[in-house]
Coordinates of N, CA, C and O in Angstrom, one line a residue:
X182 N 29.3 -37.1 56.0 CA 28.8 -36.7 54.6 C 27.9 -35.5 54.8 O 27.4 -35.0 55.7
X183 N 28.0 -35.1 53.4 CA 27.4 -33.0 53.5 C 25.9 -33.6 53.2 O 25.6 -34.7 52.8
X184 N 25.0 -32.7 53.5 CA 23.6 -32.7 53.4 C 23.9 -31.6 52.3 O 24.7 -30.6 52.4
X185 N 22.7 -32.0 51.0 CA 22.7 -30.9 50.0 C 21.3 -31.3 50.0 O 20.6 -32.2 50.2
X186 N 21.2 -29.7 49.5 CA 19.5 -29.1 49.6 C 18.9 -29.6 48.1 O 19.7 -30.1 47.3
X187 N 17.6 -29.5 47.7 CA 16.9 -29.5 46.9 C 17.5 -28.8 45.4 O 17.2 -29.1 44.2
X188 N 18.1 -28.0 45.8 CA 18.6 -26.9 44.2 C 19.5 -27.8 44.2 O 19.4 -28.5 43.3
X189 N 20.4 -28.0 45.1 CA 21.9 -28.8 44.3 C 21.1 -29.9 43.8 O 21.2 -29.9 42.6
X190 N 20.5 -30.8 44.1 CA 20.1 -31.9 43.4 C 19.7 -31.6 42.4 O 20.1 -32.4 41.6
X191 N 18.8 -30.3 41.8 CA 18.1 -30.1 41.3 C 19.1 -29.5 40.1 O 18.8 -29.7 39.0
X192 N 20.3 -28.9 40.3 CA 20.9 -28.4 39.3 C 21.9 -29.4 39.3 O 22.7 -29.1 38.4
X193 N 22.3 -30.6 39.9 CA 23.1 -32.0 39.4 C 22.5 -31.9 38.2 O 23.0 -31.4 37.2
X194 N 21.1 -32.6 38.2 CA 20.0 -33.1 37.5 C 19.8 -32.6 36.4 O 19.7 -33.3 35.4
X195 N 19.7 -31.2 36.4 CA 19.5 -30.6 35.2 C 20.7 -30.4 34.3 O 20.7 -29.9 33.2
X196 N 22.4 -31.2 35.1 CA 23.8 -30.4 33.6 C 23.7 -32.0 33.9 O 24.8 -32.3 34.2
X197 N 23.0 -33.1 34.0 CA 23.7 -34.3 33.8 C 22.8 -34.5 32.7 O 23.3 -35.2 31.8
X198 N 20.9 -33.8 32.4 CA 20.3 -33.7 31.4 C 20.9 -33.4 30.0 O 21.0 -33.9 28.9
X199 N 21.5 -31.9 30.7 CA 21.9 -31.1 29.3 C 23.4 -31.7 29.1 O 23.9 -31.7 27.9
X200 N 23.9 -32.1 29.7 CA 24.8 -33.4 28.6 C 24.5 -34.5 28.1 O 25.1 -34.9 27.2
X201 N 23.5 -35.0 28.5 CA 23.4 -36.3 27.7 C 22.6 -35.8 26.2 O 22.5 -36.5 25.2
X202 N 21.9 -34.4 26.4 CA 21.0 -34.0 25.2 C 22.1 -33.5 24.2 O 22.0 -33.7 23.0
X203 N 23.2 -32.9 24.8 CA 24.0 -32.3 23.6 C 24.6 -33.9 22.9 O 24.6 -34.1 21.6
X204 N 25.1 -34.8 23.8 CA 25.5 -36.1 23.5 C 25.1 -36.6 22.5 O 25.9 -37.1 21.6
X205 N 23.9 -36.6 22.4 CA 22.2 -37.3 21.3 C 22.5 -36.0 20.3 O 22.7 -36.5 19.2
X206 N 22.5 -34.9 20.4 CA 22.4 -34.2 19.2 C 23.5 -34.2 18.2 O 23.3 -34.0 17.0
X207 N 25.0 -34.5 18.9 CA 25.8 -34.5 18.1 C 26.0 -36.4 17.4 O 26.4 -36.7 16.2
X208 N 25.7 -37.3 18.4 CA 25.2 -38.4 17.4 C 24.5 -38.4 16.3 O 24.8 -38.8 15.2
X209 N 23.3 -37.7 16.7 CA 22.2 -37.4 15.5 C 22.4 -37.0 14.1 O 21.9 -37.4 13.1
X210 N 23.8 -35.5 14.6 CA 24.0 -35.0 13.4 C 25.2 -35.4 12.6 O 25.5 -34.8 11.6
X211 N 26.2 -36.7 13.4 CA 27.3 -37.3 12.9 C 27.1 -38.3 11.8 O 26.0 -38.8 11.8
X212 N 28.1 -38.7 11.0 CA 27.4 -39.1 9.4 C 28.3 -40.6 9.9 O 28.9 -41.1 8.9
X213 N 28.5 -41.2 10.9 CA 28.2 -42.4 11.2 C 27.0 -43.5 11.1 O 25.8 -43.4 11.5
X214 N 27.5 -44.6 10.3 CA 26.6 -45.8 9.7 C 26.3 -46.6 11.5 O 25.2 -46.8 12.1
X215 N 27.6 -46.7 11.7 CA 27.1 -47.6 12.8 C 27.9 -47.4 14.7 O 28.6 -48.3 15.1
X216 N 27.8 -46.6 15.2 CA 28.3 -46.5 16.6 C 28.3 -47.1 17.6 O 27.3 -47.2 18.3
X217 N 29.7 -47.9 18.0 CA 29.0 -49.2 19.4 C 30.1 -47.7 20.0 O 30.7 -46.8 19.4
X218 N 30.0 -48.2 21.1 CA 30.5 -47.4 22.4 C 31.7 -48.0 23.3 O 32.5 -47.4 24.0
X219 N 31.5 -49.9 23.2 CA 32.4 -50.0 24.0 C 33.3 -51.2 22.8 O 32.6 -52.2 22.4
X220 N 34.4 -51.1 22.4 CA 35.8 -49.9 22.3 C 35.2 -48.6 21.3 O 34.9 -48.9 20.2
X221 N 35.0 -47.4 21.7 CA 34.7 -46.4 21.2 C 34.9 -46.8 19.8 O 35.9 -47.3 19.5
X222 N 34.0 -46.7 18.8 CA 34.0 -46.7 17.6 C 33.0 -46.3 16.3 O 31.8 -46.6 16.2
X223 N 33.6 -45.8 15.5 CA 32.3 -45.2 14.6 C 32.3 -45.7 13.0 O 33.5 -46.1 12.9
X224 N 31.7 -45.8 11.9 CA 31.8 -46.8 10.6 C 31.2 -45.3 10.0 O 30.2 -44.8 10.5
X225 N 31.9 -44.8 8.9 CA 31.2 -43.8 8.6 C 31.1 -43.8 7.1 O 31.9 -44.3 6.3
X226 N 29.8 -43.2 6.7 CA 29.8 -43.2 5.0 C 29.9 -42.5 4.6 O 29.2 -41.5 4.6
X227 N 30.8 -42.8 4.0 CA 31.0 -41.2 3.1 C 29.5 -40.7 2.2 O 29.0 -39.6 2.2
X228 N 29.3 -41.2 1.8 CA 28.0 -40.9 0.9 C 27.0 -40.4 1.5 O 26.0 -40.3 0.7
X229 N 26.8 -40.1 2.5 CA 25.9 -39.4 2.9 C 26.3 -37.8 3.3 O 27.4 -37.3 3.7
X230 N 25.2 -37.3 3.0 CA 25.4 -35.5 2.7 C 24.5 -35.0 4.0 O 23.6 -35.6 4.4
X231 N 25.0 -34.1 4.3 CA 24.6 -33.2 5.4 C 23.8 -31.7 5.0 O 24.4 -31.0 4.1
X232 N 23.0 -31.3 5.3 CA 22.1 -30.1 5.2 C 22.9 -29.2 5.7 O 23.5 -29.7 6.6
X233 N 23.4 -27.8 5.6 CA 24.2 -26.9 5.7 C 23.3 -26.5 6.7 O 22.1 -26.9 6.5
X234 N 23.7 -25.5 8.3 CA 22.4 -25.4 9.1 C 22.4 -23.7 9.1 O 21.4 -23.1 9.5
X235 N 23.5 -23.2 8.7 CA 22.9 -22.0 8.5 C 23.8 -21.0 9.2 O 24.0 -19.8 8.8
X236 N 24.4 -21.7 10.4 CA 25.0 -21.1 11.6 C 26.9 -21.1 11.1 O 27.9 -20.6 11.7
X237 N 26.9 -21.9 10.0 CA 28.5 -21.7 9.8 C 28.7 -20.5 8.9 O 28.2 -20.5 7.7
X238 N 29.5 -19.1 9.6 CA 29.4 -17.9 9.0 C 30.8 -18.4 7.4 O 31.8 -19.0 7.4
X239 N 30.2 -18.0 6.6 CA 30.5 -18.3 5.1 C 31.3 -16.5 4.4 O 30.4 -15.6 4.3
X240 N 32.5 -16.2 4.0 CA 33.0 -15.7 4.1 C 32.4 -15.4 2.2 O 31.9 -16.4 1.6
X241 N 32.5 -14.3 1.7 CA 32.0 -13.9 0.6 C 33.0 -14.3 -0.1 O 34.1 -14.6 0.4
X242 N 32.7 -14.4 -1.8 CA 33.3 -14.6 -2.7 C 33.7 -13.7 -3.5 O 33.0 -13.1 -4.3
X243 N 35.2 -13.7 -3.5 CA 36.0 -12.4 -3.9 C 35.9 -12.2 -5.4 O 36.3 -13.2 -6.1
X244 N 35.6 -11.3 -5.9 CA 35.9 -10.9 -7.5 C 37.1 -11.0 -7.9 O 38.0 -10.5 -7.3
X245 N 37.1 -11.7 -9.0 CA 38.3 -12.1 -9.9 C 38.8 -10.6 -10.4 O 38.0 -9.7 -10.4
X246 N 40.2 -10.5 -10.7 CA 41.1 -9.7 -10.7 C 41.0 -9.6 -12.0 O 41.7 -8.9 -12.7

């Protein structure tokens, strides 16, 4: 077995962090009522509205002819 130094651990550590945070953020911002995980599954409501975040580039509105 390989001997790995301190940085490899150290950068395992830190993409196994930054996936489980992106993981949580996209739960957070999915319009799911209720999420179990084991058989993958999601209950979604429609009635709930989402805040626009700003970052989706929105194409102008063409003048009528």
């Amino acid at each position: 077995m390989d001997n790995y130094s301190m940085s490899d651990l150290g950068i395992f550590i830190t993409t196994c962090a930054g996936a489980v945070v992106l993981i949580c953020g996209a739960i957070q911002k999915s319009k799911c009522e209720k999420i179990k995980l084991c058989p993958p599954e999601c209950i979604r409501d429609p009635t709930i509205k989402t805040e626009p975040t700003g970052l989706t580039p929105r194409l102008p509105d063409r003048p009528s002819a």
